[in-house]
Amino acid sequence: MAIRKVARLGHPVLRQRAEEVPEAEIDSPRVQGIIDDLLVTMVEYDGAGLAAPQIHESVRIAVLVLDEQTDPHIWINPVITPIGDEMISSYEGCLSVPGMRGAVARHVEIEVDAVDRRGRALHFHLKGFPAIVAQHECDHLDGVLYIDKADRSTMTFLEEYRRFGPWPLEKDARADELSGDDADE
Ligand code: ZN
């Protein structure tokens, strides 16, 4: 288990479509090692989520803290299905784009199918902040960063965000509450 360096904006690994993890490899030391490294690296960087490409591993694995009470989620090969058309904007940050915040519109409600580190099927129905984190992390597996989707006029340095923000968003002023503890993902 090791704390890994987080890849930053500009590193090509962040722009690749990550590979599916074959079912037969889930138990392998490599895959289990990537999961352990994701977990300790996320804690070290105080993130709300971390995807394998962010530690230079182009595989479809992400770890996420969806609430304070439960252990971090570990998702292998996650697939997101939006429920309905409702969108919500909130400020996001990313460990791979340090020191920035920007508002992104996401689906309010989603379903997620994935497998856990033992290969067991997972299914979740998520709404609000957990749904936002899930969409941010799963985008990483497709080589997409939140800045690709952010409203450019809302991009701000973290220091200015803390000094002058957070600003109410047009679509839903509650969005800032949703973004919770202001962690990077
Ligand atoms: Zn991110």
PDB file of C-alpha atoms in Angstrom, residues 58-124:
ATOM      1  CA  SER A  58      -5.757   3.654 -16.721  1.00  0.00           C
ATOM      2  CA  VAL A  59      -8.358   1.215 -15.383  1.00  0.00           C
ATOM      3  CA  ARG A  60     -12.027   1.679 -14.524  1.00  0.00           C
ATOM      4  CA  ILE A  61     -11.820   1.882 -10.727  1.00  0.00           C
ATOM      5  CA  ALA A  62     -12.914   4.718  -8.453  1.00  0.00           C
ATOM      6  CA  VAL A  63     -13.188   5.254  -4.705  1.00  0.00           C
ATOM      7  CA  LEU A  64     -15.685   7.709  -3.283  1.00  0.00           C
ATOM      8  CA  VAL A  65     -16.777   9.103   0.064  1.00  0.00           C
ATOM      9  CA  LEU A  66     -20.528   9.504  -0.371  1.00  0.00           C
ATOM     10  CA  ASP A  67     -21.316  10.209   3.256  1.00  0.00           C
ATOM     11  CA  GLU A  68     -19.375  10.591   6.481  1.00  0.00           C
ATOM     12  CA  GLN A  69     -20.944   7.583   8.168  1.00  0.00           C
ATOM     13  CA  THR A  70     -20.029   4.742   5.857  1.00  0.00           C
ATOM     14  CA  ASP A  71     -16.722   3.422   4.560  1.00  0.00           C
ATOM     15  CA  PRO A  72     -15.584   4.723   1.172  1.00  0.00           C
ATOM     16  CA  HIS A  73     -17.251   3.099  -1.802  1.00  0.00           C
ATOM     17  CA  ILE A  74     -15.036   1.073  -4.132  1.00  0.00           C
ATOM     18  CA  TRP A  75     -16.438   0.804  -7.630  1.00  0.00           C
ATOM     19  CA  ILE A  76     -15.011  -1.299 -10.422  1.00  0.00           C
ATOM     20  CA  ASN A  77     -16.357  -0.813 -13.966  1.00  0.00           C
ATOM     21  CA  PRO A  78     -19.113   1.584 -12.840  1.00  0.00           C
ATOM     22  CA  VAL A  79     -21.902   2.504 -15.236  1.00  0.00           C
ATOM     23  CA  ILE A  80     -24.104   5.529 -14.564  1.00  0.00           C
ATOM     24  CA  THR A  81     -27.687   5.835 -15.785  1.00  0.00           C
ATOM     25  CA  PRO A  82     -29.306   9.263 -15.303  1.00  0.00           C
ATOM     26  CA  ILE A  83     -32.839   9.269 -13.897  1.00  0.00           C
ATOM     27  CA  GLY A  84     -35.013  12.030 -15.339  1.00  0.00           C
ATOM     28  CA  ASP A  85     -33.896  15.337 -16.800  1.00  0.00           C
ATOM     29  CA  GLU A  86     -33.395  17.393 -13.682  1.00  0.00           C
ATOM     30  CA  MET A  87     -29.975  19.022 -13.470  1.00  0.00           C
ATOM     31  CA  ILE A  88     -28.239  20.832 -10.641  1.00  0.00           C
ATOM     32  CA  SER A  89     -25.216  23.139 -10.688  1.00  0.00           C
ATOM     33  CA  SER A  90     -22.665  23.149  -7.926  1.00  0.00           C
ATOM     34  CA  TYR A  91     -19.043  24.155  -7.493  1.00  0.00           C
ATOM     35  CA  GLU A  92     -16.600  21.309  -7.983  1.00  0.00           C
ATOM     36  CA  GLY A  93     -12.903  20.904  -7.438  1.00  0.00           C
ATOM     37  CA  CYS A  94     -10.497  18.211  -8.541  1.00  0.00           C
ATOM     38  CA  LEU A  95      -7.229  16.931  -7.095  1.00  0.00           C
ATOM     39  CA  SER A  96      -5.907  16.846 -10.672  1.00  0.00           C
ATOM     40  CA  VAL A  97      -6.713  20.547 -11.170  1.00  0.00           C
ATOM     41  CA  PRO A  98      -5.429  21.857  -7.845  1.00  0.00           C
ATOM     42  CA  GLY A  99      -6.459  25.201  -6.462  1.00  0.00           C
ATOM     43  CA  MET A 100      -9.500  25.767  -8.689  1.00  0.00           C
ATOM     44  CA  ARG A 101     -13.275  25.634  -8.426  1.00  0.00           C
ATOM     45  CA  GLY A 102     -15.952  25.870 -11.102  1.00  0.00           C
ATOM     46  CA  ALA A 103     -19.686  25.260 -11.384  1.00  0.00           C
ATOM     47  CA  VAL A 104     -20.842  22.180 -13.280  1.00  0.00           C
ATOM     48  CA  ALA A 105     -24.392  21.092 -14.107  1.00  0.00           C
ATOM     49  CA  ARG A 106     -24.969  17.435 -13.244  1.00  0.00           C
ATOM     50  CA  HIS A 107     -27.915  15.076 -13.157  1.00  0.00           C
ATOM     51  CA  VAL A 108     -29.664  15.289  -9.792  1.00  0.00           C
ATOM     52  CA  GLU A 109     -30.568  11.635  -9.726  1.00  0.00           C
ATOM     53  CA  ILE A 110     -28.735   8.619 -11.101  1.00  0.00           C
ATOM     54  CA  GLU A 111     -28.430   4.887 -10.836  1.00  0.00           C
ATOM     55  CA  VAL A 112     -25.031   3.227 -10.642  1.00  0.00           C
ATOM     56  CA  ASP A 113     -24.115  -0.348 -11.445  1.00  0.00           C
ATOM     57  CA  ALA A 114     -20.626  -1.558 -10.568  1.00  0.00           C
ATOM     58  CA  VAL A 115     -18.818  -4.393  -8.858  1.00  0.00           C
ATOM     59  CA  ASP A 116     -16.960  -4.224  -5.569  1.00  0.00           C
ATOM     60  CA  ARG A 117     -13.399  -5.423  -4.834  1.00  0.00           C
ATOM     61  CA  ARG A 118     -14.654  -8.990  -4.367  1.00  0.00           C
ATOM     62  CA  GLY A 119     -16.453  -8.958  -7.692  1.00  0.00           C
ATOM     63  CA  ARG A 120     -19.931  -8.684  -6.172  1.00  0.00           C
ATOM     64  CA  ALA A 121     -22.534  -6.696  -8.093  1.00  0.00           C
ATOM     65  CA  LEU A 122     -23.449  -3.283  -6.663  1.00  0.00           C
ATOM     66  CA  HIS A 123     -26.454  -1.161  -7.455  1.00  0.00           C
ATOM     67  CA  PHE A 124     -27.141   2.310  -6.083  1.00  0.00           C
TER      68      PHE A 124
END
